[in-house]
Structures are given as C-alpha cells and as structure tokens.
Short mmCIF file of N, CA, C and O in Angstrom, two decimals:
data_model
loop_
_atom_site.label_atom_id
_atom_site.label_comp_id
_atom_site.label_asym_id
_atom_site.label_seq_id
_atom_site.Cartn_x
_atom_site.Cartn_y
_atom_site.Cartn_z
N MET A 23 16.23 -0.19 -9.44
CA MET A 23 15.13 0.71 -9.68
C MET A 23 15.25 1.88 -8.71
O MET A 23 15.48 1.69 -7.53
N ASN A 24 15.08 3.05 -9.23
CA ASN A 24 15.05 4.24 -8.40
C ASN A 24 13.63 4.50 -7.97
O ASN A 24 12.73 4.56 -8.79
N TRP A 25 13.42 4.64 -6.67
CA TRP A 25 12.07 4.86 -6.19
C TRP A 25 11.86 6.32 -5.88
O TRP A 25 12.80 7.05 -5.62
N LYS A 26 10.60 6.72 -5.95
CA LYS A 26 10.23 8.11 -5.72
C LYS A 26 9.56 8.22 -4.36
O LYS A 26 8.61 7.49 -4.06
N LYS A 27 10.04 9.14 -3.56
CA LYS A 27 9.53 9.30 -2.20
C LYS A 27 8.05 9.61 -2.18
O LYS A 27 7.32 9.14 -1.31
N ASN A 28 7.56 10.40 -3.13
CA ASN A 28 6.14 10.75 -3.10
C ASN A 28 5.24 9.52 -3.30
O ASN A 28 4.15 9.45 -2.72
N ILE A 29 5.68 8.55 -4.07
CA ILE A 29 4.90 7.32 -4.25
C ILE A 29 4.89 6.54 -2.93
O ILE A 29 3.84 6.09 -2.47
N TYR A 30 6.04 6.40 -2.32
CA TYR A 30 6.13 5.71 -1.03
C TYR A 30 5.27 6.42 0.02
O TYR A 30 4.53 5.79 0.76
N ASP A 31 5.37 7.75 0.08
CA ASP A 31 4.60 8.52 1.06
C ASP A 31 3.09 8.36 0.85
O ASP A 31 2.33 8.26 1.81
N THR A 32 2.66 8.32 -0.40
CA THR A 32 1.24 8.13 -0.68
C THR A 32 0.77 6.76 -0.21
O THR A 32 -0.28 6.63 0.42
N LEU A 33 1.54 5.74 -0.50
CA LEU A 33 1.19 4.38 -0.07
C LEU A 33 1.11 4.27 1.44
O LEU A 33 0.15 3.70 1.99
N THR A 34 2.08 4.80 2.15
CA THR A 34 2.08 4.71 3.61
C THR A 34 1.00 5.59 4.23
O THR A 34 0.41 5.22 5.25
N SER A 35 0.72 6.73 3.62
CA SER A 35 -0.36 7.59 4.11
C SER A 35 -1.71 6.91 3.95
O SER A 35 -2.58 7.00 4.83
N CYS A 36 -1.89 6.24 2.84
CA CYS A 36 -3.14 5.51 2.60
C CYS A 36 -3.29 4.40 3.63
O CYS A 36 -4.38 4.21 4.21
N ALA A 37 -2.23 3.68 3.90
CA ALA A 37 -2.28 2.60 4.89
C ALA A 37 -2.67 3.16 6.26
O ALA A 37 -3.53 2.59 6.96
N THR A 38 -2.07 4.25 6.64
CA THR A 38 -2.34 4.85 7.95
C THR A 38 -3.78 5.35 8.05
O THR A 38 -4.48 5.05 9.03
N LEU A 39 -4.23 6.08 7.05
CA LEU A 39 -5.58 6.63 7.08
C LEU A 39 -6.64 5.54 7.04
O LEU A 39 -7.63 5.59 7.77
N CYS A 40 -6.43 4.52 6.23
CA CYS A 40 -7.40 3.43 6.15
C CYS A 40 -7.45 2.64 7.45
O CYS A 40 -8.54 2.22 7.87
N ASP A 41 -6.31 2.44 8.11
CA ASP A 41 -6.32 1.80 9.43
C ASP A 41 -7.13 2.63 10.43
O ASP A 41 -7.93 2.10 11.19
N GLU A 42 -6.90 3.95 10.42
CA GLU A 42 -7.61 4.84 11.33
C GLU A 42 -9.11 4.84 11.05
O GLU A 42 -9.92 4.81 11.98
N ALA A 43 -9.48 4.86 9.77
CA ALA A 43 -10.90 4.87 9.40
C ALA A 43 -11.58 3.58 9.84
O ALA A 43 -12.72 3.61 10.34
N ALA A 44 -10.92 2.46 9.67
CA ALA A 44 -11.49 1.18 10.10
C ALA A 44 -11.66 1.16 11.61
O ALA A 44 -12.69 0.69 12.12
N SER A 45 -10.69 1.66 12.32
CA SER A 45 -10.76 1.70 13.77
C SER A 45 -11.90 2.59 14.25
O SER A 45 -12.67 2.22 15.13
N THR A 46 -12.03 3.76 13.65
CA THR A 46 -13.10 4.68 14.01
C THR A 46 -14.46 4.07 13.72
O THR A 46 -15.37 4.11 14.56
N ALA A 47 -14.61 3.48 12.54
CA ALA A 47 -15.90 2.89 12.15
C ALA A 47 -16.26 1.70 13.03
O ALA A 47 -17.44 1.44 13.28
N SER A 48 -15.26 0.99 13.52
CA SER A 48 -15.54 -0.19 14.36
C SER A 48 -16.07 0.21 15.73
O SER A 48 -16.58 -0.64 16.46
N GLN A 49 -15.99 1.48 16.07
CA GLN A 49 -16.50 1.96 17.35
C GLN A 49 -17.89 2.59 17.22
O GLN A 49 -18.45 3.06 18.21
N ALA A 50 -18.43 2.58 15.99
CA ALA A 50 -19.75 3.18 15.77
C ALA A 50 -20.84 2.35 16.42
O ALA A 50 -20.74 1.12 16.51
N LYS A 51 -21.88 3.03 16.89
CA LYS A 51 -23.01 2.33 17.52
C LYS A 51 -23.74 1.45 16.53
O LYS A 51 -24.24 0.39 16.88
N ASP A 52 -23.81 1.90 15.28
CA ASP A 52 -24.48 1.13 14.23
C ASP A 52 -23.44 0.44 13.34
O ASP A 52 -23.47 0.54 12.13
N ILE A 53 -22.54 -0.29 13.98
CA ILE A 53 -21.41 -0.92 13.30
C ILE A 53 -21.83 -1.82 12.15
O ILE A 53 -21.10 -1.95 11.16
N GLU A 54 -23.01 -2.43 12.23
CA GLU A 54 -23.45 -3.33 11.16
C GLU A 54 -23.57 -2.61 9.82
O GLU A 54 -23.49 -3.24 8.77
N ASN A 55 -23.72 -1.29 9.84
CA ASN A 55 -23.78 -0.51 8.60
C ASN A 55 -22.39 -0.24 8.02
O ASN A 55 -22.27 0.27 6.91
N TYR A 56 -21.36 -0.55 8.78
CA TYR A 56 -20.00 -0.23 8.37
C TYR A 56 -19.12 -1.44 8.10
O TYR A 56 -17.93 -1.30 7.87
N TYR A 57 -19.66 -2.64 8.16
CA TYR A 57 -18.83 -3.84 8.01
C TYR A 57 -17.99 -3.82 6.73
O TYR A 57 -16.78 -4.04 6.78
N ARG A 58 -18.62 -3.59 5.60
CA ARG A 58 -17.87 -3.62 4.33
C ARG A 58 -16.83 -2.51 4.31
O ARG A 58 -15.70 -2.70 3.87
N PHE A 59 -17.19 -1.33 4.80
CA PHE A 59 -16.27 -0.21 4.88
C PHE A 59 -15.05 -0.58 5.74
O PHE A 59 -13.90 -0.32 5.36
N ILE A 60 -15.30 -1.19 6.88
CA ILE A 60 -14.21 -1.58 7.78
C ILE A 60 -13.28 -2.58 7.12
O ILE A 60 -12.06 -2.40 7.10
N PHE A 61 -13.86 -3.64 6.56
CA PHE A 61 -13.02 -4.69 5.96
C PHE A 61 -12.26 -4.20 4.74
O PHE A 61 -11.09 -4.56 4.55
N LEU A 62 -12.88 -3.37 3.91
CA LEU A 62 -12.17 -2.84 2.74
C LEU A 62 -11.05 -1.90 3.17
O LEU A 62 -9.98 -1.88 2.56
N ASN A 63 -11.26 -1.13 4.22
CA ASN A 63 -10.20 -0.25 4.72
C ASN A 63 -9.03 -1.06 5.27
O ASN A 63 -7.87 -0.70 5.06
N LEU A 64 -9.33 -2.15 5.96
CA LEU A 64 -8.25 -3.00 6.47
C LEU A 64 -7.49 -3.66 5.32
O LEU A 64 -6.25 -3.72 5.35
N ASP A 65 -8.22 -4.14 4.31
CA ASP A 65 -7.56 -4.72 3.13
C ASP A 65 -6.69 -3.68 2.44
O ASP A 65 -5.55 -3.97 2.05
N CYS A 66 -7.24 -2.49 2.29
CA CYS A 66 -6.51 -1.42 1.61
C CYS A 66 -5.23 -1.07 2.38
O CYS A 66 -4.16 -0.93 1.79
N ALA A 67 -5.35 -0.95 3.68
CA ALA A 67 -4.17 -0.63 4.50
C ALA A 67 -3.10 -1.70 4.36
O ALA A 67 -1.91 -1.39 4.19
N ASP A 68 -3.52 -2.95 4.41
CA ASP A 68 -2.55 -4.06 4.31
C ASP A 68 -1.84 -4.07 2.96
O ASP A 68 -0.61 -4.20 2.90
N ILE A 69 -2.60 -3.94 1.87
CA ILE A 69 -1.98 -4.02 0.55
C ILE A 69 -1.09 -2.80 0.30
O ILE A 69 0.00 -2.94 -0.27
N CYS A 70 -1.51 -1.62 0.75
CA CYS A 70 -0.68 -0.43 0.55
C CYS A 70 0.64 -0.54 1.30
O CYS A 70 1.70 -0.18 0.79
N ARG A 71 0.58 -1.09 2.51
CA ARG A 71 1.79 -1.27 3.30
C ARG A 71 2.74 -2.26 2.61
O ARG A 71 3.95 -2.04 2.54
N GLN A 72 2.19 -3.33 2.06
CA GLN A 72 3.02 -4.33 1.38
C GLN A 72 3.63 -3.77 0.10
O GLN A 72 4.80 -4.00 -0.19
N VAL A 73 2.83 -3.04 -0.67
CA VAL A 73 3.36 -2.44 -1.91
C VAL A 73 4.49 -1.47 -1.57
O VAL A 73 5.52 -1.45 -2.24
N ALA A 74 4.30 -0.67 -0.53
CA ALA A 74 5.33 0.29 -0.13
C ALA A 74 6.65 -0.41 0.20
O ALA A 74 7.72 0.02 -0.23
N MET A 75 6.56 -1.51 0.94
CA MET A 75 7.78 -2.24 1.30
C MET A 75 8.47 -2.83 0.08
O MET A 75 9.68 -2.74 -0.08
N LEU A 76 7.69 -3.46 -0.80
CA LEU A 76 8.28 -4.05 -2.00
C LEU A 76 8.85 -2.97 -2.92
O LEU A 76 9.89 -3.16 -3.54
N TYR A 77 8.15 -1.85 -3.01
CA TYR A 77 8.57 -0.75 -3.88
C TYR A 77 9.93 -0.20 -3.44
O TYR A 77 10.84 -0.05 -4.26
N VAL A 78 10.07 0.08 -2.17
CA VAL A 78 11.34 0.64 -1.66
C VAL A 78 12.47 -0.37 -1.82
O VAL A 78 13.59 -0.01 -2.12
N ARG A 79 12.15 -1.62 -1.62
CA ARG A 79 13.15 -2.68 -1.72
C ARG A 79 13.55 -2.94 -3.17
O ARG A 79 14.57 -3.55 -3.44
N GLY A 80 12.73 -2.50 -4.13
CA GLY A 80 13.02 -2.73 -5.53
C GLY A 80 12.68 -4.14 -5.96
O GLY A 80 13.28 -4.68 -6.90
N SER A 81 11.72 -4.74 -5.30
CA SER A 81 11.35 -6.12 -5.59
C SER A 81 10.77 -6.26 -7.00
O SER A 81 10.03 -5.41 -7.46
N GLU A 82 11.09 -7.36 -7.63
CA GLU A 82 10.54 -7.65 -8.95
C GLU A 82 9.04 -7.95 -8.87
O GLU A 82 8.35 -7.98 -9.88
N ASN A 83 8.52 -8.15 -7.67
CA ASN A 83 7.11 -8.46 -7.48
C ASN A 83 6.24 -7.24 -7.17
O ASN A 83 5.04 -7.38 -6.97
N THR A 84 6.84 -6.07 -7.14
CA THR A 84 6.10 -4.86 -6.82
C THR A 84 4.93 -4.65 -7.77
O THR A 84 3.82 -4.31 -7.36
N ARG A 85 5.17 -4.88 -9.05
CA ARG A 85 4.13 -4.64 -10.05
C ARG A 85 2.91 -5.55 -9.82
O ARG A 85 1.77 -5.14 -10.02
N LEU A 86 3.15 -6.78 -9.40
CA LEU A 86 2.04 -7.71 -9.15
C LEU A 86 1.12 -7.18 -8.06
O LEU A 86 -0.11 -7.17 -8.21
N LEU A 87 1.71 -6.73 -6.96
CA LEU A 87 0.90 -6.20 -5.87
C LEU A 87 0.31 -4.83 -6.20
O LEU A 87 -0.77 -4.49 -5.72
N ALA A 88 1.01 -4.05 -7.02
CA ALA A 88 0.49 -2.74 -7.40
C ALA A 88 -0.82 -2.90 -8.19
O ALA A 88 -1.75 -2.10 -8.03
N GLU A 89 -0.90 -3.93 -9.01
CA GLU A 89 -2.14 -4.18 -9.75
C GLU A 89 -3.28 -4.51 -8.80
O GLU A 89 -4.39 -4.01 -8.95
N ALA A 90 -3.00 -5.33 -7.80
CA ALA A 90 -4.02 -5.66 -6.80
C ALA A 90 -4.38 -4.44 -5.97
O ALA A 90 -5.56 -4.22 -5.64
N CYS A 91 -3.40 -3.62 -5.68
CA CYS A 91 -3.62 -2.41 -4.89
C CYS A 91 -4.58 -1.46 -5.60
O CYS A 91 -5.45 -0.86 -4.97
N ILE A 92 -4.45 -1.35 -6.90
CA ILE A 92 -5.35 -0.49 -7.66
C ILE A 92 -6.79 -0.95 -7.47
O ILE A 92 -7.68 -0.14 -7.18
N GLU A 93 -7.02 -2.23 -7.63
CA GLU A 93 -8.37 -2.76 -7.52
C GLU A 93 -8.93 -2.58 -6.11
O GLU A 93 -10.09 -2.17 -5.93
N ILE A 94 -8.14 -2.86 -5.09
CA ILE A 94 -8.60 -2.73 -3.72
C ILE A 94 -8.85 -1.27 -3.35
O ILE A 94 -9.86 -0.94 -2.71
N CYS A 95 -7.95 -0.38 -3.76
CA CYS A 95 -8.14 1.05 -3.47
C CYS A 95 -9.40 1.59 -4.15
O CYS A 95 -10.11 2.42 -3.57
N GLU A 96 -9.68 1.13 -5.36
CA GLU A 96 -10.89 1.58 -6.04
C GLU A 96 -12.14 1.12 -5.29
O GLU A 96 -13.08 1.88 -5.13
N LYS A 97 -12.15 -0.12 -4.81
CA LYS A 97 -13.28 -0.63 -4.03
C LYS A 97 -13.43 0.15 -2.72
O LYS A 97 -14.53 0.50 -2.30
N CYS A 98 -12.31 0.40 -2.08
CA CYS A 98 -12.31 1.11 -0.81
C CYS A 98 -12.85 2.54 -1.01
O CYS A 98 -13.68 3.01 -0.23
N ALA A 99 -12.40 3.21 -2.05
CA ALA A 99 -12.87 4.58 -2.33
C ALA A 99 -14.35 4.58 -2.66
O ALA A 99 -15.09 5.47 -2.21
N GLU A 100 -14.79 3.60 -3.41
CA GLU A 100 -16.21 3.52 -3.76
C GLU A 100 -17.07 3.35 -2.51
O GLU A 100 -18.10 4.02 -2.35
N GLU A 101 -16.66 2.45 -1.64
CA GLU A 101 -17.43 2.22 -0.41
C GLU A 101 -17.37 3.45 0.51
O GLU A 101 -18.38 3.82 1.11
N ALA A 102 -16.21 4.07 0.61
CA ALA A 102 -16.08 5.27 1.45
C ALA A 102 -16.93 6.40 0.90
O ALA A 102 -17.44 7.23 1.67
N GLY A 103 -17.12 6.45 -0.41
CA GLY A 103 -17.95 7.47 -1.02
C GLY A 103 -19.41 7.38 -0.62
O GLY A 103 -20.17 8.35 -0.76
N ARG A 104 -19.81 6.26 -0.09
CA ARG A 104 -21.20 6.07 0.35
C ARG A 104 -21.42 6.55 1.78
O ARG A 104 -22.55 6.55 2.27
N ILE A 105 -20.35 6.90 2.46
CA ILE A 105 -20.44 7.31 3.86
C ILE A 105 -20.19 8.81 3.93
O ILE A 105 -19.24 9.33 3.35
N ASN A 106 -21.05 9.50 4.65
CA ASN A 106 -21.00 10.96 4.70
C ASN A 106 -20.29 11.45 5.95
O ASN A 106 -20.91 11.97 6.87
N THR A 107 -18.96 11.22 5.99
CA THR A 107 -18.15 11.77 7.08
C THR A 107 -16.89 12.39 6.46
O THR A 107 -16.50 12.07 5.34
N ASP A 108 -16.28 13.27 7.23
CA ASP A 108 -15.03 13.89 6.75
C ASP A 108 -13.95 12.84 6.54
O ASP A 108 -13.21 12.88 5.56
N GLN A 109 -13.87 11.90 7.47
CA GLN A 109 -12.83 10.87 7.36
C GLN A 109 -13.05 9.99 6.12
O GLN A 109 -12.10 9.65 5.43
N ALA A 110 -14.31 9.67 5.82
CA ALA A 110 -14.60 8.86 4.64
C ALA A 110 -14.21 9.62 3.36
O ALA A 110 -13.69 9.04 2.41
N ARG A 111 -14.44 10.93 3.36
CA ARG A 111 -14.04 11.74 2.19
C ARG A 111 -12.52 11.77 2.05
O ARG A 111 -11.98 11.76 0.95
N GLN A 112 -11.82 11.77 3.17
CA GLN A 112 -10.36 11.71 3.14
C GLN A 112 -9.90 10.36 2.59
O GLN A 112 -8.92 10.29 1.83
N VAL A 113 -10.60 9.30 2.97
CA VAL A 113 -10.27 7.96 2.46
C VAL A 113 -10.44 7.93 0.95
O VAL A 113 -9.59 7.40 0.23
N VAL A 114 -11.53 8.50 0.45
CA VAL A 114 -11.75 8.55 -1.00
C VAL A 114 -10.57 9.24 -1.68
O VAL A 114 -10.00 8.72 -2.64
N ALA A 115 -10.18 10.40 -1.15
CA ALA A 115 -9.10 11.18 -1.77
C ALA A 115 -7.78 10.43 -1.76
O ALA A 115 -7.08 10.37 -2.78
N ILE A 116 -7.41 9.85 -0.62
CA ILE A 116 -6.11 9.17 -0.55
C ILE A 116 -6.11 7.90 -1.38
O ILE A 116 -5.10 7.55 -2.00
N CYS A 117 -7.24 7.19 -1.43
CA CYS A 117 -7.29 5.98 -2.25
C CYS A 117 -7.15 6.30 -3.73
O CYS A 117 -6.47 5.58 -4.47
N LEU A 118 -7.77 7.39 -4.16
CA LEU A 118 -7.63 7.79 -5.57
C LEU A 118 -6.20 8.21 -5.87
O LEU A 118 -5.65 7.89 -6.93
N GLN A 119 -5.57 8.90 -4.93
CA GLN A 119 -4.17 9.30 -5.11
C GLN A 119 -3.27 8.06 -5.13
O GLN A 119 -2.33 7.98 -5.92
N THR A 120 -3.56 7.10 -4.28
CA THR A 120 -2.77 5.87 -4.23
C THR A 120 -2.93 5.07 -5.52
O THR A 120 -1.96 4.48 -6.02
N THR A 121 -4.12 5.06 -6.07
CA THR A 121 -4.35 4.40 -7.35
C THR A 121 -3.43 4.99 -8.41
O THR A 121 -2.81 4.25 -9.18
N GLN A 122 -3.32 6.30 -8.43
CA GLN A 122 -2.43 6.96 -9.40
C GLN A 122 -0.97 6.60 -9.14
O GLN A 122 -0.19 6.41 -10.09
N SER A 123 -0.58 6.48 -7.89
CA SER A 123 0.79 6.08 -7.57
C SER A 123 1.07 4.66 -8.05
O SER A 123 2.15 4.37 -8.57
N CYS A 124 0.10 3.78 -7.89
CA CYS A 124 0.28 2.39 -8.35
C CYS A 124 0.33 2.33 -9.87
O CYS A 124 1.09 1.53 -10.43
N VAL A 125 -0.44 3.17 -10.54
CA VAL A 125 -0.36 3.26 -12.00
C VAL A 125 1.05 3.71 -12.39
O VAL A 125 1.63 3.19 -13.34
N ALA A 126 1.61 4.65 -11.65
CA ALA A 126 2.98 5.10 -11.92
C ALA A 126 3.97 3.97 -11.71
O ALA A 126 4.94 3.83 -12.47
N ILE A 127 3.76 3.15 -10.69
CA ILE A 127 4.64 2.00 -10.45
C ILE A 127 4.58 1.06 -11.64
O ILE A 127 5.60 0.54 -12.09
N LEU A 128 3.39 0.83 -12.16
CA LEU A 128 3.25 -0.07 -13.31
C LEU A 128 3.95 0.47 -14.54
O LEU A 128 4.37 -0.30 -15.40
N GLY A 129 4.09 1.78 -14.62
CA GLY A 129 4.76 2.40 -15.76
C GLY A 129 6.27 2.38 -15.68
O GLY A 129 6.96 2.69 -16.64
N ILE A 130 6.81 2.01 -14.54
CA ILE A 130 8.26 1.95 -14.36
C ILE A 130 8.81 0.77 -15.14
O ILE A 130 8.28 -0.33 -15.08
N ASP A 131 9.87 1.00 -15.85
CA ASP A 131 10.49 -0.05 -16.65
C ASP A 131 11.23 -1.03 -15.75
O ASP A 131 12.24 -0.68 -15.15
N THR A 132 10.69 -2.23 -15.64
CA THR A 132 11.34 -3.28 -14.86
C THR A 132 11.37 -4.55 -15.70
O THR A 132 10.46 -5.37 -15.64
N PRO A 133 12.39 -4.71 -16.53
CA PRO A 133 12.46 -5.89 -17.38
C PRO A 133 12.46 -7.18 -16.56
O PRO A 133 13.13 -7.27 -15.54
N ALA A 134 11.70 -8.14 -17.01
CA ALA A 134 11.59 -9.41 -16.31
C ALA A 134 12.90 -10.19 -16.31
O ALA A 134 13.14 -11.00 -15.43
N ASP A 135 13.74 -9.92 -17.30
CA ASP A 135 14.98 -10.69 -17.38
C ASP A 135 16.07 -10.12 -16.47
O ASP A 135 17.13 -10.71 -16.35
N ARG A 136 15.81 -8.99 -15.82
CA ARG A 136 16.79 -8.44 -14.89
C ARG A 136 16.58 -9.09 -13.53
O ARG A 136 15.54 -8.94 -12.92
N PRO A 137 17.56 -9.82 -13.03
CA PRO A 137 17.38 -10.51 -11.75
C PRO A 137 17.39 -9.53 -10.58
O PRO A 137 17.98 -8.45 -10.66
N THR A 138 16.74 -9.93 -9.52
CA THR A 138 16.79 -9.16 -8.29
C THR A 138 18.19 -9.27 -7.72
O THR A 138 18.76 -10.36 -7.70
N PRO A 139 18.79 -8.16 -7.28
CA PRO A 139 20.13 -8.23 -6.71
C PRO A 139 20.17 -9.19 -5.54
O PRO A 139 19.28 -9.18 -4.69
N ALA A 140 21.21 -10.00 -5.49
CA ALA A 140 21.33 -11.00 -4.44
C ALA A 140 21.52 -10.40 -3.06
O ALA A 140 20.79 -10.73 -2.15
N PRO A 141 22.49 -9.50 -2.86
CA PRO A 141 22.66 -8.96 -1.52
C PRO A 141 21.65 -7.85 -1.26
O PRO A 141 21.52 -6.91 -2.03
N LEU A 142 20.93 -7.95 -0.17
CA LEU A 142 19.94 -6.94 0.18
C LEU A 142 20.63 -5.65 0.60
O LEU A 142 20.20 -4.57 0.28
N PHE A 143 21.74 -5.80 1.31
CA PHE A 143 22.50 -4.63 1.74
C PHE A 143 23.79 -4.60 0.93
O PHE A 143 24.68 -5.41 1.13
N TYR A 144 23.88 -3.66 0.04
CA TYR A 144 25.00 -3.62 -0.90
C TYR A 144 26.34 -3.36 -0.24
O TYR A 144 27.36 -3.75 -0.76
N GLY A 145 26.35 -2.76 0.95
CA GLY A 145 27.61 -2.46 1.61
C GLY A 145 28.19 -3.65 2.36
O GLY A 145 29.29 -3.59 2.87
N ILE A 146 27.47 -4.75 2.43
CA ILE A 146 27.93 -5.92 3.18
C ILE A 146 28.54 -6.92 2.20
O ILE A 146 27.93 -7.29 1.22
N ASP A 147 29.73 -7.33 2.51
CA ASP A 147 30.37 -8.36 1.70
C ASP A 147 29.72 -9.69 2.02
O ASP A 147 29.69 -10.12 3.17
N PRO A 148 29.16 -10.37 1.01
CA PRO A 148 28.46 -11.63 1.29
C PRO A 148 29.35 -12.72 1.84
O PRO A 148 28.87 -13.70 2.37
N HIS A 149 30.65 -12.53 1.75
CA HIS A 149 31.58 -13.54 2.26
C HIS A 149 31.92 -13.34 3.73
O HIS A 149 32.49 -14.21 4.35
N GLU A 150 31.56 -12.16 4.25
CA GLU A 150 31.82 -11.89 5.67
C GLU A 150 30.72 -12.53 6.51
O GLU A 150 29.58 -12.65 6.10
N SER A 151 31.06 -12.86 7.70
CA SER A 151 30.10 -13.44 8.62
C SER A 151 29.35 -12.32 9.32
O SER A 151 29.92 -11.29 9.68
N PHE A 152 28.07 -12.50 9.52
CA PHE A 152 27.27 -11.51 10.25
C PHE A 152 27.47 -11.63 11.76
O PHE A 152 26.98 -10.83 12.51
N TYR A 153 28.15 -12.66 12.19
CA TYR A 153 28.27 -12.93 13.62
C TYR A 153 29.62 -12.52 14.19
O TYR A 153 29.97 -12.95 15.27
N ASN A 154 30.36 -11.70 13.50
CA ASN A 154 31.68 -11.28 14.00
C ASN A 154 31.55 -10.35 15.17
O ASN A 154 30.80 -9.53 15.30
#
C-alpha cells in the first residue's frame, strides 16, 4: 500500500494537539468541568498515534483502527466544541480533518486476501543473521 504523507501528518498532528489540550485542561482550576474533555483528548491522541503507525507500516489492520478513530475523533470534536477556548477550537478543527483522513484510509483498496509482507524491512535478507 502506498501511503500519503498528508494523512500521516494529520494523524500525528491530531495526536500532538490532543495531548497538549489534555495537559492544558488538566491544569485548570476547575478541572472537574474538563474531565470528559481530558479523557476524550487522551483517547483521541492514543488512537491517532496507533492509526498513524499502522498506516505507514501498511498493516492489514489499519482499517479496523481507522473506523474506531473516526468515532473517537467525532466524540472529541463534539466535546471540544462545548469549550470556549482557542485550543478547543483547534481540537475541533484537527479532529474533523483527521476524521476525513480516516475516511480516506477506509477508501484505500486493501483486499483481505492479500497477505501482509513477511519481512518488515525489505532490504534485509531473512536468511541473514541480525547478530553479525
């Protein structure tokens, strides 16, 4: 599978911004008002990071996590939309963009009958020892 850098960049940007937003919100004086926002941002960051890794690797499981990523990003954007800060508005924007990237991943043709390549690094002969 050929991967597109803009999809990877969107996923990693979402992970970074959601981590930052959760960290910022966890320092608020009225933190009890931000619990759901914090936890959804952490979930969003984790799933986006995982999808990005599987996507670049060409994993046959990318589509499974991309579906979950769509749902989590939508929840995260919805919750962020309830908070009136610049950072929360940025979270809404990146989550919506990430949702579109995951939809694009789902549209990529990945036949189930095509096996995942055995060697992770194509330049390494599987018969050579890694300990030479």
